[in-house]
Amino acid sequence: ARLDRVAEAFAGIVDAKSPFTARHSAGVAAIAEGIADTMGLDAGTRRLLRRAGLLHDVGKLGVSNRILDKPGRLTEDQWAAVRRHPELSLAILSPVPALADVARLAVEHHERLDGSGYPHALLARQLDVPSRVLQVVLADSGTVEFGSSLPCAIVIYPIASARTPRVGRSSRTCSWSPGRSPRRWCTS
């Protein structure tokens, strides 16, 4: 419980760094935990995903606000600085033994199943279910406002396929509202 309060405090610091990230980490944490709950993942995995959602961007503290808040296109050097933030998150979190799994998820949060992500260009077979949950939340958080809806098939099934090769479709929608009970996110 104390570690969760520390994670929440650090998430607030990270999100306060830029006006573009207000409550981003708390939203990611709530959605990741809700998806894990919907998938029936165990309490330890839900707690891990909540903490990873809160702390995944802590490495952005090492990226200049001139870059993070820059309007328009980034230069190659600026983009390289932004792309270093997952490794900075790993460097910040990994010395704390209780955050070792959170650190691993933090460094993987921009990886993609097809290997097009960064910093290590990992493939689907190298990414576990918690990593995939966090990636799905983050892939959508930049384009979907909290409170809007997406088909559950877009959200749940790509993650579930990490556990089973059977991938289905659903007409249900997921309402992205961190204040809403996670069990009520997916509705018919």
PDB file of C-alpha atoms in Angstrom:
ATOM      1  CA  ALA A   1       0.000   0.000   0.000  1.00  0.00           C
ATOM      2  CA  ARG A   2       2.834   2.396   0.821  1.00  0.00           C
ATOM      3  CA  LEU A   3       4.578   1.568  -2.457  1.00  0.00           C
ATOM      4  CA  ASP A   4       1.336   2.361  -4.281  1.00  0.00           C
ATOM      5  CA  ARG A   5       1.169   5.797  -2.646  1.00  0.00           C
ATOM      6  CA  VAL A   6       4.786   6.485  -3.654  1.00  0.00           C
ATOM      7  CA  ALA A   7       3.993   5.390  -7.228  1.00  0.00           C
ATOM      8  CA  GLU A   8       0.960   7.706  -7.286  1.00  0.00           C
ATOM      9  CA  ALA A   9       3.092  10.610  -6.027  1.00  0.00           C
ATOM     10  CA  PHE A  10       5.768  10.058  -8.676  1.00  0.00           C
ATOM     11  CA  ALA A  11       3.110   9.745 -11.381  1.00  0.00           C
ATOM     12  CA  GLY A  12       1.791  13.133 -10.318  1.00  0.00           C
ATOM     13  CA  ILE A  13       5.279  14.618 -10.628  1.00  0.00           C
ATOM     14  CA  VAL A  14       5.773  13.132 -14.102  1.00  0.00           C
ATOM     15  CA  ASP A  15       2.354  14.258 -15.299  1.00  0.00           C
ATOM     16  CA  ALA A  16       2.908  17.781 -13.921  1.00  0.00           C
ATOM     17  CA  LYS A  17       6.042  18.127 -16.083  1.00  0.00           C
ATOM     18  CA  SER A  18       3.993  18.936 -19.169  1.00  0.00           C
ATOM     19  CA  PRO A  19       0.514  20.368 -19.722  1.00  0.00           C
ATOM     20  CA  PHE A  20      -0.017  17.643 -22.340  1.00  0.00           C
ATOM     21  CA  THR A  21       0.244  14.804 -19.813  1.00  0.00           C
ATOM     22  CA  ALA A  22      -2.095  15.896 -17.014  1.00  0.00           C
ATOM     23  CA  ARG A  23      -3.414  12.739 -15.295  1.00  0.00           C
ATOM     24  CA  HIS A  24      -2.073  10.570 -18.146  1.00  0.00           C
ATOM     25  CA  SER A  25      -0.321   8.119 -15.824  1.00  0.00           C
ATOM     26  CA  ALA A  26      -3.303   7.735 -13.488  1.00  0.00           C
ATOM     27  CA  GLY A  27      -5.554   7.118 -16.489  1.00  0.00           C
ATOM     28  CA  VAL A  28      -3.188   4.524 -17.957  1.00  0.00           C
ATOM     29  CA  ALA A  29      -2.949   2.798 -14.562  1.00  0.00           C
ATOM     30  CA  ALA A  30      -6.729   2.660 -14.111  1.00  0.00           C
ATOM     31  CA  ILE A  31      -7.386   1.354 -17.615  1.00  0.00           C
ATOM     32  CA  ALA A  32      -4.611  -1.245 -17.464  1.00  0.00           C
ATOM     33  CA  GLU A  33      -5.898  -2.489 -14.115  1.00  0.00           C
ATOM     34  CA  GLY A  34      -9.448  -2.581 -15.488  1.00  0.00           C
ATOM     35  CA  ILE A  35      -8.443  -4.574 -18.562  1.00  0.00           C
ATOM     36  CA  ALA A  36      -6.523  -7.008 -16.358  1.00  0.00           C
ATOM     37  CA  ASP A  37      -9.590  -7.385 -14.152  1.00  0.00           C
ATOM     38  CA  THR A  38     -11.832  -7.923 -17.179  1.00  0.00           C
ATOM     39  CA  MET A  39      -9.424 -10.589 -18.435  1.00  0.00           C
ATOM     40  CA  GLY A  40      -9.530 -12.321 -15.055  1.00  0.00           C
ATOM     41  CA  LEU A  41      -5.834 -11.812 -14.323  1.00  0.00           C
ATOM     42  CA  ASP A  42      -4.728 -12.396 -10.730  1.00  0.00           C
ATOM     43  CA  ALA A  43      -4.493  -9.650  -8.092  1.00  0.00           C
ATOM     44  CA  GLY A  44      -0.689  -9.515  -8.280  1.00  0.00           C
ATOM     45  CA  THR A  45      -0.765  -8.900 -12.032  1.00  0.00           C
ATOM     46  CA  ARG A  46      -3.455  -6.238 -11.638  1.00  0.00           C
ATOM     47  CA  ARG A  47      -1.323  -4.509  -8.972  1.00  0.00           C
ATOM     48  CA  LEU A  48       1.763  -4.762 -11.221  1.00  0.00           C
ATOM     49  CA  LEU A  49      -0.124  -3.192 -14.134  1.00  0.00           C
ATOM     50  CA  ARG A  50      -1.439  -0.384 -11.956  1.00  0.00           C
ATOM     51  CA  ARG A  51       2.063   0.435 -10.735  1.00  0.00           C
ATOM     52  CA  ALA A  52       3.518   0.167 -14.240  1.00  0.00           C
ATOM     53  CA  GLY A  53       0.805   2.462 -15.572  1.00  0.00           C
ATOM     54  CA  LEU A  54       1.668   5.010 -12.918  1.00  0.00           C
ATOM     55  CA  LEU A  55       5.448   4.826 -13.428  1.00  0.00           C
ATOM     56  CA  HIS A  56       5.973   3.929 -17.103  1.00  0.00           C
ATOM     57  CA  ASP A  57       6.906   7.493 -18.071  1.00  0.00           C
ATOM     58  CA  VAL A  58       9.128   8.372 -15.099  1.00  0.00           C
ATOM     59  CA  GLY A  59      12.026   8.495 -17.577  1.00  0.00           C
ATOM     60  CA  LYS A  60      10.468  11.577 -19.168  1.00  0.00           C
ATOM     61  CA  LEU A  61      11.861  13.465 -16.187  1.00  0.00           C
ATOM     62  CA  GLY A  62      15.178  13.125 -18.018  1.00  0.00           C
ATOM     63  CA  VAL A  63      13.843  14.618 -21.262  1.00  0.00           C
ATOM     64  CA  SER A  64      13.849  18.389 -21.711  1.00  0.00           C
ATOM     65  CA  ASN A  65      10.504  20.165 -21.663  1.00  0.00           C
ATOM     66  CA  ARG A  66      11.698  22.095 -24.699  1.00  0.00           C
ATOM     67  CA  ILE A  67      11.443  18.779 -26.527  1.00  0.00           C
ATOM     68  CA  LEU A  68       8.357  17.318 -24.836  1.00  0.00           C
ATOM     69  CA  ASP A  69       6.307  20.487 -25.296  1.00  0.00           C
ATOM     70  CA  LYS A  70       7.655  21.482 -28.698  1.00  0.00           C
ATOM     71  CA  PRO A  71       4.937  22.330 -31.191  1.00  0.00           C
ATOM     72  CA  GLY A  72       5.499  20.814 -34.582  1.00  0.00           C
ATOM     73  CA  ARG A  73       7.918  18.231 -35.852  1.00  0.00           C
ATOM     74  CA  LEU A  74      10.879  17.032 -33.775  1.00  0.00           C
ATOM     75  CA  THR A  75      14.388  16.882 -35.192  1.00  0.00           C
ATOM     76  CA  GLU A  76      16.128  13.490 -35.350  1.00  0.00           C
ATOM     77  CA  ASP A  77      18.129  14.333 -32.207  1.00  0.00           C
ATOM     78  CA  GLN A  78      15.008  15.451 -30.344  1.00  0.00           C
ATOM     79  CA  TRP A  79      13.154  12.305 -31.377  1.00  0.00           C
ATOM     80  CA  ALA A  80      16.122  10.221 -30.178  1.00  0.00           C
ATOM     81  CA  ALA A  81      15.917  11.973 -26.789  1.00  0.00           C
ATOM     82  CA  VAL A  82      12.203  11.164 -26.511  1.00  0.00           C
ATOM     83  CA  ARG A  83      12.827   7.546 -27.529  1.00  0.00           C
ATOM     84  CA  ARG A  84      15.330   7.190 -24.660  1.00  0.00           C
ATOM     85  CA  HIS A  85      12.683   7.721 -21.987  1.00  0.00           C
ATOM     86  CA  PRO A  86      11.787   4.008 -21.597  1.00  0.00           C
ATOM     87  CA  GLU A  87      15.439   3.194 -20.882  1.00  0.00           C
ATOM     88  CA  LEU A  88      15.613   6.125 -18.468  1.00  0.00           C
ATOM     89  CA  SER A  89      12.530   4.704 -16.731  1.00  0.00           C
ATOM     90  CA  LEU A  90      14.338   1.364 -16.437  1.00  0.00           C
ATOM     91  CA  ALA A  91      17.432   3.059 -14.993  1.00  0.00           C
ATOM     92  CA  ILE A  92      15.348   4.942 -12.428  1.00  0.00           C
ATOM     93  CA  LEU A  93      13.135   2.024 -11.355  1.00  0.00           C
ATOM     94  CA  SER A  94      15.385  -1.037 -11.553  1.00  0.00           C
ATOM     95  CA  PRO A  95      17.589  -0.222  -8.508  1.00  0.00           C
ATOM     96  CA  VAL A  96      14.469  -0.652  -6.336  1.00  0.00           C
ATOM     97  CA  PRO A  97      13.995  -4.437  -5.917  1.00  0.00           C
ATOM     98  CA  ALA A  98      10.243  -4.073  -5.277  1.00  0.00           C
ATOM     99  CA  LEU A  99       9.917  -2.338  -8.672  1.00  0.00           C
ATOM    100  CA  ALA A 100      11.934  -4.777 -10.800  1.00  0.00           C
ATOM    101  CA  ASP A 101       8.853  -6.042 -12.716  1.00  0.00           C
ATOM    102  CA  VAL A 102       7.522  -2.501 -13.059  1.00  0.00           C
ATOM    103  CA  ALA A 103      10.897  -1.458 -14.509  1.00  0.00           C
ATOM    104  CA  ARG A 104      10.693  -4.239 -17.107  1.00  0.00           C
ATOM    105  CA  LEU A 105       7.204  -3.153 -18.181  1.00  0.00           C
ATOM    106  CA  ALA A 106       8.312   0.485 -18.246  1.00  0.00           C
ATOM    107  CA  VAL A 107      11.146  -0.236 -20.667  1.00  0.00           C
ATOM    108  CA  GLU A 108       8.786  -2.275 -22.893  1.00  0.00           C
ATOM    109  CA  HIS A 109       5.852   0.150 -23.023  1.00  0.00           C
ATOM    110  CA  HIS A 110       6.661   1.399 -26.547  1.00  0.00           C
ATOM    111  CA  GLU A 111       7.447  -2.023 -28.005  1.00  0.00           C
ATOM    112  CA  ARG A 112       5.012  -3.366 -30.608  1.00  0.00           C
ATOM    113  CA  LEU A 113       4.007  -6.926 -31.485  1.00  0.00           C
ATOM    114  CA  ASP A 114       5.475  -6.614 -34.985  1.00  0.00           C
ATOM    115  CA  GLY A 115       8.895  -5.462 -33.744  1.00  0.00           C
ATOM    116  CA  SER A 116       8.415  -1.868 -34.884  1.00  0.00           C
ATOM    117  CA  GLY A 117       8.555  -0.452 -31.352  1.00  0.00           C
ATOM    118  CA  TYR A 118      11.402   0.873 -29.254  1.00  0.00           C
ATOM    119  CA  PRO A 119      13.879   0.703 -27.582  1.00  0.00           C
ATOM    120  CA  HIS A 120      14.613  -2.971 -28.363  1.00  0.00           C
ATOM    121  CA  ALA A 121      12.304  -3.810 -31.320  1.00  0.00           C
ATOM    122  CA  LEU A 122      10.899  -6.828 -29.449  1.00  0.00           C
ATOM    123  CA  LEU A 123       8.499  -9.213 -31.208  1.00  0.00           C
ATOM    124  CA  ALA A 124       5.178 -10.596 -29.948  1.00  0.00           C
ATOM    125  CA  ARG A 125       6.744 -13.838 -28.702  1.00  0.00           C
ATOM    126  CA  GLN A 126       9.043 -11.764 -26.468  1.00  0.00           C
ATOM    127  CA  LEU A 127       6.228  -9.806 -24.828  1.00  0.00           C
ATOM    128  CA  ASP A 128       4.115 -11.225 -22.021  1.00  0.00           C
ATOM    129  CA  VAL A 129       0.478 -10.468 -21.236  1.00  0.00           C
ATOM    130  CA  PRO A 130       1.136  -7.580 -18.784  1.00  0.00           C
ATOM    131  CA  SER A 131       3.406  -5.919 -21.352  1.00  0.00           C
ATOM    132  CA  ARG A 132       0.728  -6.292 -24.024  1.00  0.00           C
ATOM    133  CA  VAL A 133      -1.961  -4.844 -21.758  1.00  0.00           C
ATOM    134  CA  LEU A 134       0.136  -1.760 -21.097  1.00  0.00           C
ATOM    135  CA  GLN A 135       0.944  -1.369 -24.799  1.00  0.00           C
ATOM    136  CA  VAL A 136      -2.713  -1.539 -25.822  1.00  0.00           C
ATOM    137  CA  VAL A 137      -3.667   1.102 -23.273  1.00  0.00           C
ATOM    138  CA  LEU A 138      -0.840   3.374 -24.410  1.00  0.00           C
ATOM    139  CA  ALA A 139      -1.480   2.806 -28.103  1.00  0.00           C
ATOM    140  CA  ASP A 140      -4.999   4.102 -27.615  1.00  0.00           C
ATOM    141  CA  SER A 141      -4.404   6.746 -24.931  1.00  0.00           C
ATOM    142  CA  GLY A 142      -2.841   9.161 -27.396  1.00  0.00           C
ATOM    143  CA  THR A 143      -5.765   9.053 -29.789  1.00  0.00           C
ATOM    144  CA  VAL A 144      -8.757   8.249 -27.596  1.00  0.00           C
ATOM    145  CA  GLU A 145      -9.987  10.591 -24.921  1.00  0.00           C
ATOM    146  CA  PHE A 146     -10.796   9.002 -21.576  1.00  0.00           C
ATOM    147  CA  GLY A 147     -14.576   8.641 -21.503  1.00  0.00           C
ATOM    148  CA  SER A 148     -14.966   7.558 -25.133  1.00  0.00           C
ATOM    149  CA  SER A 149     -15.596   4.016 -26.345  1.00  0.00           C
ATOM    150  CA  LEU A 150     -13.840   1.426 -28.492  1.00  0.00           C
ATOM    151  CA  PRO A 151     -14.929  -2.091 -29.441  1.00  0.00           C
ATOM    152  CA  CYS A 152     -13.722  -4.579 -26.833  1.00  0.00           C
ATOM    153  CA  ALA A 153     -12.357  -6.741 -29.648  1.00  0.00           C
ATOM    154  CA  ILE A 154      -9.791  -4.026 -30.346  1.00  0.00           C
ATOM    155  CA  VAL A 155      -8.769  -3.864 -26.705  1.00  0.00           C
ATOM    156  CA  ILE A 156      -9.112  -7.298 -25.145  1.00  0.00           C
ATOM    157  CA  TYR A 157      -8.559  -9.851 -27.889  1.00  0.00           C
ATOM    158  CA  PRO A 158      -5.062  -8.810 -29.057  1.00  0.00           C
ATOM    159  CA  ILE A 159      -3.916  -9.188 -25.453  1.00  0.00           C
ATOM    160  CA  ALA A 160      -5.755 -12.428 -24.836  1.00  0.00           C
ATOM    161  CA  SER A 161      -4.141 -13.955 -27.905  1.00  0.00           C
ATOM    162  CA  ALA A 162      -0.909 -13.982 -25.913  1.00  0.00           C
ATOM    163  CA  ARG A 163      -2.499 -16.655 -23.737  1.00  0.00           C
ATOM    164  CA  THR A 164      -4.509 -18.524 -26.345  1.00  0.00           C
ATOM    165  CA  PRO A 165      -4.329 -18.659 -30.139  1.00  0.00           C
ATOM    166  CA  ARG A 166      -8.118 -18.307 -30.410  1.00  0.00           C
ATOM    167  CA  VAL A 167      -9.004 -14.719 -31.206  1.00  0.00           C
ATOM    168  CA  GLY A 168     -12.645 -13.735 -31.345  1.00  0.00           C
ATOM    169  CA  ARG A 169     -14.769 -10.705 -32.065  1.00  0.00           C
ATOM    170  CA  SER A 170     -17.098  -8.851 -29.792  1.00  0.00           C
ATOM    171  CA  SER A 171     -19.793  -6.261 -30.351  1.00  0.00           C
ATOM    172  CA  ARG A 172     -19.289  -4.994 -26.811  1.00  0.00           C
ATOM    173  CA  THR A 173     -17.620  -1.638 -26.212  1.00  0.00           C
ATOM    174  CA  CYS A 174     -15.116  -0.556 -23.618  1.00  0.00           C
ATOM    175  CA  SER A 175     -15.835   2.794 -22.038  1.00  0.00           C
ATOM    176  CA  TRP A 176     -12.487   4.380 -21.101  1.00  0.00           C
ATOM    177  CA  SER A 177     -13.433   6.017 -17.847  1.00  0.00           C
ATOM    178  CA  PRO A 178     -10.977   5.602 -14.975  1.00  0.00           C
ATOM    179  CA  GLY A 179     -13.640   6.743 -12.487  1.00  0.00           C
ATOM    180  CA  ARG A 180     -15.984   3.971 -13.589  1.00  0.00           C
ATOM    181  CA  SER A 181     -15.899   0.488 -12.110  1.00  0.00           C
ATOM    182  CA  PRO A 182     -13.593  -1.642 -14.305  1.00  0.00           C
ATOM    183  CA  ARG A 183     -16.178  -4.435 -14.482  1.00  0.00           C
ATOM    184  CA  ARG A 184     -18.549  -1.959 -16.147  1.00  0.00           C
ATOM    185  CA  TRP A 185     -16.088  -0.818 -18.839  1.00  0.00           C
ATOM    186  CA  CYS A 186     -17.117  -3.535 -21.264  1.00  0.00           C
ATOM    187  CA  THR A 187     -20.815  -3.510 -21.986  1.00  0.00           C
ATOM    188  CA  SER A 188     -23.090  -4.868 -24.678  1.00  0.00           C
TER     189      SER A 188
END
